[in-house]
PDB file of C-alpha atoms and ligand atoms in Angstrom:
ATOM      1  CA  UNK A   6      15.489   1.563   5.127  1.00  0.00           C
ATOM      2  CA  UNK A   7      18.568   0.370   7.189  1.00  0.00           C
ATOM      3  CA  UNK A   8      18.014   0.535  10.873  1.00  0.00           C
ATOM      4  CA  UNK A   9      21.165   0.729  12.049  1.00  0.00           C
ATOM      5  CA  UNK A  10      21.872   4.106  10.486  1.00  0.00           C
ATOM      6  CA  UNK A  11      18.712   5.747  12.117  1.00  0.00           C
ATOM      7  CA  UNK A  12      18.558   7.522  15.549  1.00  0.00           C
ATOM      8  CA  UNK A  13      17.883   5.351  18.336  1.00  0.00           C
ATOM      9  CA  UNK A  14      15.952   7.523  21.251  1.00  0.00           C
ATOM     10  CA  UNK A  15      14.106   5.832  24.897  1.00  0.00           C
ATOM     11  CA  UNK A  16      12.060   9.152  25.269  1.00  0.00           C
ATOM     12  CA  UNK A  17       8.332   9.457  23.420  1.00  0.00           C
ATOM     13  CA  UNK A  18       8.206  10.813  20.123  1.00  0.00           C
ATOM     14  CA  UNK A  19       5.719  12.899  18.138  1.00  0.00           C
ATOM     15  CA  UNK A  20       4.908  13.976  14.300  1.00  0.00           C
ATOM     16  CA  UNK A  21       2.081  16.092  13.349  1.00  0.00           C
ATOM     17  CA  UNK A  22       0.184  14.890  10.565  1.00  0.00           C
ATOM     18  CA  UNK A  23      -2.011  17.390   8.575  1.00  0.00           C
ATOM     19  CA  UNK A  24      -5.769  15.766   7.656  1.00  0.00           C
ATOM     20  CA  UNK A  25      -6.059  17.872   4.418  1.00  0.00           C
ATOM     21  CA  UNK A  26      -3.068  17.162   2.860  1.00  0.00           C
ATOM     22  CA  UNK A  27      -2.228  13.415   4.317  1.00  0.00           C
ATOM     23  CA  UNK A  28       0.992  14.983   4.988  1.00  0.00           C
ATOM     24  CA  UNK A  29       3.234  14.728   8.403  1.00  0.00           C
ATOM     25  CA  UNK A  30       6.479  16.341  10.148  1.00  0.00           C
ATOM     26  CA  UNK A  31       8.975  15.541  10.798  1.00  0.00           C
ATOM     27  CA  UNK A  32       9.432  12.327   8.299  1.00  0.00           C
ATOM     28  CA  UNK A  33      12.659  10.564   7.793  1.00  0.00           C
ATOM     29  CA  UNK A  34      11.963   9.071   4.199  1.00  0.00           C
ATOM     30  CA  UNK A  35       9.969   9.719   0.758  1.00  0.00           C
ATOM     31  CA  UNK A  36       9.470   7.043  -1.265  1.00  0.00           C
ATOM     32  CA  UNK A  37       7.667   7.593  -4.920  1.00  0.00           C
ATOM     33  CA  UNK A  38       6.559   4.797  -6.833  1.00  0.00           C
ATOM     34  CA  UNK A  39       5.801   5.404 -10.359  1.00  0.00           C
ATOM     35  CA  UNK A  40       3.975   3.704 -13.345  1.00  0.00           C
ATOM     36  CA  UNK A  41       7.570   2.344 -14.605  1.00  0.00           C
ATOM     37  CA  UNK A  42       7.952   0.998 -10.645  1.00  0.00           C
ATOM     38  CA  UNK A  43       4.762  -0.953 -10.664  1.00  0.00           C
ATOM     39  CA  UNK A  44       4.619  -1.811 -14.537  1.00  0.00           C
ATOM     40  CA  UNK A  45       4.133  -5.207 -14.398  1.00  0.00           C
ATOM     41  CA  UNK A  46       1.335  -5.608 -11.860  1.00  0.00           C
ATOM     42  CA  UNK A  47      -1.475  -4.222 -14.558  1.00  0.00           C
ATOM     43  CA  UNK A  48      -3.324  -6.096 -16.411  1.00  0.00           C
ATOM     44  CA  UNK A  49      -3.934  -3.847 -18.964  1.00  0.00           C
ATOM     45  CA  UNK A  50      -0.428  -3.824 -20.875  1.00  0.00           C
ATOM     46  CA  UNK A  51      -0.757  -1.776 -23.581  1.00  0.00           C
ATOM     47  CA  UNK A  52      -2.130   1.183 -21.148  1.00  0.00           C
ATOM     48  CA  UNK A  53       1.211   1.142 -19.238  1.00  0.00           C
ATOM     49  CA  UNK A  54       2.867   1.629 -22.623  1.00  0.00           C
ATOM     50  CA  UNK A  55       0.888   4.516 -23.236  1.00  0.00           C
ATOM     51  CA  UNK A  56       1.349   5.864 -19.673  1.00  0.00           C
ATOM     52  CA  UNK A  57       5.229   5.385 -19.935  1.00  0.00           C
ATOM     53  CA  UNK A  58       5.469   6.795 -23.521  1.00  0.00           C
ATOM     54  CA  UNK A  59       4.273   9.806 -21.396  1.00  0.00           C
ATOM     55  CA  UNK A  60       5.014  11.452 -18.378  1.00  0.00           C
ATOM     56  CA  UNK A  61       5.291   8.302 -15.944  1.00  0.00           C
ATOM     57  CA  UNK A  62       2.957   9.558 -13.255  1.00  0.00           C
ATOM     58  CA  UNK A  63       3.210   8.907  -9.672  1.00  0.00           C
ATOM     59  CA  UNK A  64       0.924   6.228  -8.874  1.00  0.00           C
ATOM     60  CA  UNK A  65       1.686   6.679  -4.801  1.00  0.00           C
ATOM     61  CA  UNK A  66       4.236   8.049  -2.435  1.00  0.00           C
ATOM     62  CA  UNK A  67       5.228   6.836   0.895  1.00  0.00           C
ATOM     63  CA  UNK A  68       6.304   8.572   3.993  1.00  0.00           C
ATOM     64  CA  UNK A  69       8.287   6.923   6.879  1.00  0.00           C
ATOM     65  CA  UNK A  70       9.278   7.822  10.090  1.00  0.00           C
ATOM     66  CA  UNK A  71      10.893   5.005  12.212  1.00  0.00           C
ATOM     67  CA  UNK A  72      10.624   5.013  16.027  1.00  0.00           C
ATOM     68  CA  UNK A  73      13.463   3.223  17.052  1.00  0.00           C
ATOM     69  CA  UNK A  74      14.493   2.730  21.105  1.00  0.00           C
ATOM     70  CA  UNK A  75      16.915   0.521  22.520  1.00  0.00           C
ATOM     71  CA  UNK A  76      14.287  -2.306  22.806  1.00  0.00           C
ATOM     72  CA  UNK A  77      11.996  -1.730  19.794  1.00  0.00           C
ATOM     73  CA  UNK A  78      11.438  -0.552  16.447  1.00  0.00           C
ATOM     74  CA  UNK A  79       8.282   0.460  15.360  1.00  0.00           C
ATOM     75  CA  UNK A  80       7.539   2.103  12.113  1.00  0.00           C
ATOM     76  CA  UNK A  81       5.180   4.944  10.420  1.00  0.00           C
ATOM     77  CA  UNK A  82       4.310   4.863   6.793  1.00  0.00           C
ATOM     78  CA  UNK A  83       1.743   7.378   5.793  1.00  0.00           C
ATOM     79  CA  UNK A  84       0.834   6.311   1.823  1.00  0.00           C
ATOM     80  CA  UNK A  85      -0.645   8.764  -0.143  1.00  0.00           C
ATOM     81  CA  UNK A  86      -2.597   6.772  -3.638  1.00  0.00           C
ATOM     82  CA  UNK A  87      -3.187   9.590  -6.793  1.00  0.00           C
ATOM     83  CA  UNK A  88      -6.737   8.804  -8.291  1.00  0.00           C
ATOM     84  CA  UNK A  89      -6.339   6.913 -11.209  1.00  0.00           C
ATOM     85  CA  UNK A  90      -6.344   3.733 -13.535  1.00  0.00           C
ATOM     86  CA  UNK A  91      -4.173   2.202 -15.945  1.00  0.00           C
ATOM     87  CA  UNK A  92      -6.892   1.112 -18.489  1.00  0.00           C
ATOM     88  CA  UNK A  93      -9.343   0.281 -16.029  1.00  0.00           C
ATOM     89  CA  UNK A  94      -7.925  -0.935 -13.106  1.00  0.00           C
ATOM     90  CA  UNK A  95      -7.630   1.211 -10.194  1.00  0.00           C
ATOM     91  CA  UNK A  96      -4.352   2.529  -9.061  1.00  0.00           C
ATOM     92  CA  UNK A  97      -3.304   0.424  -6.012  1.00  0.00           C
ATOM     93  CA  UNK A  98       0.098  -0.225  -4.020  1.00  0.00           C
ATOM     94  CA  UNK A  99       2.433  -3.234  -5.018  1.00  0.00           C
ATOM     95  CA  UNK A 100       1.374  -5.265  -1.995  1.00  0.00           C
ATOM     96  CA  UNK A 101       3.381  -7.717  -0.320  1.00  0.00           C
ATOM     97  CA  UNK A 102       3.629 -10.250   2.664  1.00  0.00           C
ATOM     98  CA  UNK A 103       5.735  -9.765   6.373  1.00  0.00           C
ATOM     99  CA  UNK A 104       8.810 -11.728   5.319  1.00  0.00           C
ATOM    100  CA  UNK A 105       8.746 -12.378   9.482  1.00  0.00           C
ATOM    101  CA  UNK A 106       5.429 -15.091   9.935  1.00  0.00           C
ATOM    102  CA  UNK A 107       4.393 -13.321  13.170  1.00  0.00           C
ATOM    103  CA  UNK A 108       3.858 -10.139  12.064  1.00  0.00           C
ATOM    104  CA  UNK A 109       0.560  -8.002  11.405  1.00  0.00           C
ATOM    105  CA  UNK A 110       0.132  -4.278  10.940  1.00  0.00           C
ATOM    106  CA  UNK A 111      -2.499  -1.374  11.755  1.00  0.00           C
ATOM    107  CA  UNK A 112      -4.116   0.450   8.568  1.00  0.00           C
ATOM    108  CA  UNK A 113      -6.159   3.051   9.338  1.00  0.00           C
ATOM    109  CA  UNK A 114      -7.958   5.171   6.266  1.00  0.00           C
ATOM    110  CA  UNK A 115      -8.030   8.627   7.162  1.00  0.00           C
ATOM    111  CA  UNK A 116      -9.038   9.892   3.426  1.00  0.00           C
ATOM    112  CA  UNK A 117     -10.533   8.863   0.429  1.00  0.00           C
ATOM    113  CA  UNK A 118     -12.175   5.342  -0.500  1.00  0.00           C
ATOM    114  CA  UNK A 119     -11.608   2.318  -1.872  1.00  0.00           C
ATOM    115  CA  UNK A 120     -10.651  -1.599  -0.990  1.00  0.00           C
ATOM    116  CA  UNK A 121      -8.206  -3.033   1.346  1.00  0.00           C
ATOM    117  CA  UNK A 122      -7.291  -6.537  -0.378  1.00  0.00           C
ATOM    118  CA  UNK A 123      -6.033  -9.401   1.991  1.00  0.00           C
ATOM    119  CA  UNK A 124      -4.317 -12.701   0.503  1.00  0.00           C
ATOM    120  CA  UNK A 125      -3.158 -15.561   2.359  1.00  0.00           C
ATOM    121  CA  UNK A 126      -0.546 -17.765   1.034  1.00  0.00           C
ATOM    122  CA  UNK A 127      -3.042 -20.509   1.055  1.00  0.00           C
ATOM    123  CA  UNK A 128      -5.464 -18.683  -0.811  1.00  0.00           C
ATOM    124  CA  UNK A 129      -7.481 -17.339   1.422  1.00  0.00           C
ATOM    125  CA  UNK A 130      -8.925 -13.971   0.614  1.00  0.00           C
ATOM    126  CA  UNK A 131     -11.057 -11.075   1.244  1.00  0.00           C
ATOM    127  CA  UNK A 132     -11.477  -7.469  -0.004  1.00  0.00           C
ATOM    128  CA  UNK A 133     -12.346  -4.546   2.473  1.00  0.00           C
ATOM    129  CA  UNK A 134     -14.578  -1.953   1.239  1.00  0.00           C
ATOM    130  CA  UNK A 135     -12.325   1.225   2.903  1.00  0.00           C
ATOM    131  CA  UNK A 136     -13.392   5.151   3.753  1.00  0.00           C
ATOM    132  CA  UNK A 137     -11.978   7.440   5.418  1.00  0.00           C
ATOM    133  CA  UNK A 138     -12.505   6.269   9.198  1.00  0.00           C
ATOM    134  CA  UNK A 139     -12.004   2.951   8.413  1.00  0.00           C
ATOM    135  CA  UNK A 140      -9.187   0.776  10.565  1.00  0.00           C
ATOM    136  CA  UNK A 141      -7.946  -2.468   9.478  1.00  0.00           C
ATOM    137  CA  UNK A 142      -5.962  -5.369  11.509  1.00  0.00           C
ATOM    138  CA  UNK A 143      -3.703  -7.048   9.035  1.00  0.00           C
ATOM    139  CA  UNK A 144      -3.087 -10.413  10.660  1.00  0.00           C
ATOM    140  CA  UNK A 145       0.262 -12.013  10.544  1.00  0.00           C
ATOM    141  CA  UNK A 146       0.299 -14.312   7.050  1.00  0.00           C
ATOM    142  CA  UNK A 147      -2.251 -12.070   5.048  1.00  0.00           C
ATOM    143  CA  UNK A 148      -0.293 -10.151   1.880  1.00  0.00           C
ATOM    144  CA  UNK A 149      -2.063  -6.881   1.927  1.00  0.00           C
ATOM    145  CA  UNK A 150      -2.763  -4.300  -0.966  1.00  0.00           C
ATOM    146  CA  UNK A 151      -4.612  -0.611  -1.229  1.00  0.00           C
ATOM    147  CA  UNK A 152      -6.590   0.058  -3.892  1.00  0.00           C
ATOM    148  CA  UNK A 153      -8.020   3.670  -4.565  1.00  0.00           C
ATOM    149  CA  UNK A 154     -11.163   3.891  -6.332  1.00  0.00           C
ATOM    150  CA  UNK A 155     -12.150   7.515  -5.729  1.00  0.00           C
ATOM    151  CA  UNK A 156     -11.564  10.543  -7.966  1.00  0.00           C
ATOM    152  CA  UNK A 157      -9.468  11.879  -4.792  1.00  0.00           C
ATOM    153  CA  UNK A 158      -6.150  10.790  -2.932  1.00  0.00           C
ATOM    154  CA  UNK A 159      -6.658   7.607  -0.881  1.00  0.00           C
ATOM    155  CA  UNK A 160      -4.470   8.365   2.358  1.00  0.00           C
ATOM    156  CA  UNK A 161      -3.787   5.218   5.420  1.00  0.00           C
ATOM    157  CA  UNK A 162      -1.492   5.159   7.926  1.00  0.00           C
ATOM    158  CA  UNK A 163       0.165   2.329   8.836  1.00  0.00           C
ATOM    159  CA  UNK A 164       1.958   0.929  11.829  1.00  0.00           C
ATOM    160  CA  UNK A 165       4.409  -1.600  12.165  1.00  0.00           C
ATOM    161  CA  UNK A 166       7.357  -3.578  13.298  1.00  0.00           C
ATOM    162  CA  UNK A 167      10.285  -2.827  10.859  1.00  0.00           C
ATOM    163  CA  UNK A 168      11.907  -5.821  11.398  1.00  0.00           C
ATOM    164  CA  UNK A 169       8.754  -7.494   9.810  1.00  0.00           C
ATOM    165  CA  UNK A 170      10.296  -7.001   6.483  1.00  0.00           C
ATOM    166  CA  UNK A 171       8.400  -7.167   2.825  1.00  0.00           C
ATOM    167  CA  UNK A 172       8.412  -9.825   0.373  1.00  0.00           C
ATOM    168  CA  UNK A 173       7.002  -8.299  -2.974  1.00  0.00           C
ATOM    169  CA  UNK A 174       7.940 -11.076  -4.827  1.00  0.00           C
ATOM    170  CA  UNK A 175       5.001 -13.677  -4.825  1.00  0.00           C
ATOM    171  CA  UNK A 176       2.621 -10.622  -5.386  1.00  0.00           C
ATOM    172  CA  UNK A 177       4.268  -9.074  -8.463  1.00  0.00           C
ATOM    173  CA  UNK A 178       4.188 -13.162  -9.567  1.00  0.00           C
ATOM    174  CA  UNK A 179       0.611 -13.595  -9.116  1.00  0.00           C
ATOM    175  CA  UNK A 180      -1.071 -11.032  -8.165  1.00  0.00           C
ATOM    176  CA  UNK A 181      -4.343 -10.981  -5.996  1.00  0.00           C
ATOM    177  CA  UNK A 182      -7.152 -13.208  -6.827  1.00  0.00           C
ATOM    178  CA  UNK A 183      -9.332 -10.477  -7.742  1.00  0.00           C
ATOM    179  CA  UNK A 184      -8.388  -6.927  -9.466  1.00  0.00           C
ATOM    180  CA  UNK A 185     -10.471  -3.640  -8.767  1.00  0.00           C
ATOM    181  CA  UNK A 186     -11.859  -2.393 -12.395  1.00  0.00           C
ATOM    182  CA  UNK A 187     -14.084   0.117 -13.284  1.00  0.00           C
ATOM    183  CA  UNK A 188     -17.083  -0.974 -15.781  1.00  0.00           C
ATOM    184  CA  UNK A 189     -19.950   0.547 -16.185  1.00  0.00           C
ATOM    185  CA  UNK A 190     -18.609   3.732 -14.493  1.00  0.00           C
ATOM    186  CA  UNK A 191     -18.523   1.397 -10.820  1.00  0.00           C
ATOM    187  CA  UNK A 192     -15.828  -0.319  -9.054  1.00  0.00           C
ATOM    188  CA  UNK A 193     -16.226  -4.380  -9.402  1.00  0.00           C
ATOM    189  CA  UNK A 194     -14.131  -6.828  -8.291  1.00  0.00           C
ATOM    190  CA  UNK A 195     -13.626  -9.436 -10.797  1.00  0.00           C
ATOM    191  CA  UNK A 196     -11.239 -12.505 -10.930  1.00  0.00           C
ATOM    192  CA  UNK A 197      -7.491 -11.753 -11.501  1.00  0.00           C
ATOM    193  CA  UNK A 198      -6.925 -12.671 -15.266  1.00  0.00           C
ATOM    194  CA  UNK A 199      -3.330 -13.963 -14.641  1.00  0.00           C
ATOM    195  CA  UNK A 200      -4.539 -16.553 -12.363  1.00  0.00           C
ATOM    196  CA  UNK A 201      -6.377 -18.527 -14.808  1.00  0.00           C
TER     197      UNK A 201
HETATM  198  C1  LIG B 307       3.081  -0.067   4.264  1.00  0.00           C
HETATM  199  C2  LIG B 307       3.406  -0.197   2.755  1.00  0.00           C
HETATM  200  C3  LIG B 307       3.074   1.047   1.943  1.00  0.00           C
HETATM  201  C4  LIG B 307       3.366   0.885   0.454  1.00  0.00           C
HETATM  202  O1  LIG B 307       3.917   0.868   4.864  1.00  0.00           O
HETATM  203  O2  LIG B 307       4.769  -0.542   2.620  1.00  0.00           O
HETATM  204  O3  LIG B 307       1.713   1.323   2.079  1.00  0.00           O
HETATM  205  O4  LIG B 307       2.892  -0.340  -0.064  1.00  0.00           O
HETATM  206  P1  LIG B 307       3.908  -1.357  -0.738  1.00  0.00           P
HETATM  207  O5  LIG B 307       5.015  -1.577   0.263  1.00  0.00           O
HETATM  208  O6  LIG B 307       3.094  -2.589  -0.951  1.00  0.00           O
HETATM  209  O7  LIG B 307       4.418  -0.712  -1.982  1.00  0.00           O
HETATM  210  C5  LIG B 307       3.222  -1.453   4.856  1.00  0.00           C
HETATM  211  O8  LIG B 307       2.375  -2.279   4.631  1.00  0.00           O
HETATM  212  N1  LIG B 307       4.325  -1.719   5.557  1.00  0.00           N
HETATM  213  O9  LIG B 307       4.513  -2.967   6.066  1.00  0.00           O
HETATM  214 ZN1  LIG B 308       2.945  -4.320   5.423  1.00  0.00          ZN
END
């Protein structure tokens, strides 16, 4: 998204978002991120083969709208995750850090369920159990990743400083420490293979 090119207003601004369909209006930007998108975060391999030997469904979409004044510019991303799984991990987002150090961000859940995974760079880590009601401080520092788990959409908003920036990079790397799998028809958490 590049800032400069977006209207800069001083006066209050409004969107209406729509509860049943995790929707909102007036957004500026759609972003869809597909199984070829996220490819190499599965474990499971030979499942994303089959999935992009297919129709290459959309894992989860993104919808922005930036608030931008002369002084500040705070962003809106409404996510919406598909139920799913590549083999049998859940469908999540890429995740990613705040390139800026002193940055954190609002999730709030407003449908569906599943986890909220938080990563340090030191290792540090912790996985939210999330619902529909539940809101989420991501401290500065913590790399951050939605998981879906239900057999409906997951939708969060999310709130944040623009300039915070993303860094994908040490997350498509790694990984969490721990992936979201179904077994025995449950989600588990269990260790992240690729950090062994
Ligand atoms: C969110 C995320 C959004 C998509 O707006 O960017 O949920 O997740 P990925 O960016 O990890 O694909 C946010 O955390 N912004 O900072
Ligand atoms: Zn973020």
């Amino acid at each position: 998204m590049q800032i400069p090119s977006l209207p800069v207003s001083d006066s209050p601004a409004s969107v209406q978002f729509d509860f049943a369909t995790g929707l909102f209006t007036p957004f500026v930007d759609v972003v869809e991120r597909r199984v070829n998108d996220l490819q190499e975060m599965f474990h499971d391999q030979a499942a994303v083969g089959e999935l992009l030997a297919g129709d290459n469904p959309v894992v989860y979409e993104i919808r922005y709208h930036p608030f931008l004044t002369t002084t500040s510019d705070m962003g809106l991303g409404v996510t919406r995750i598909y139920p799913g799984q590549i083999g049998i991990e859940y469908y999540m987002t890429k995740g990613h850090f705040h390139e800026r150090t002193d940055q954190p961000e609002i999730y709030f859940c407003v449908r569906g369920e599943g986890f909220l995974l938080l990563e340090t760079r030191a290792g540090d880590f912790e996985a939210v159990p999330w619902k529909a009601g539940t809101i989420t401080h991501i401290p500065p520092l913590w790399a951050h990743r939605v998981v879906n788990t239900g057999t409906d959409l997951l939708v969060f908003v999310a709130s944040y400083h623009l300039a915070a920036g993303h860094d994908y990079a040490p997350i498509l790397a790694r990984g969490f420490a721990q992936i979201v799998v179904e077994q025995e028809g449950v989600p588990q958490l269990v260790p992240n293979p690729r950090r062994r």
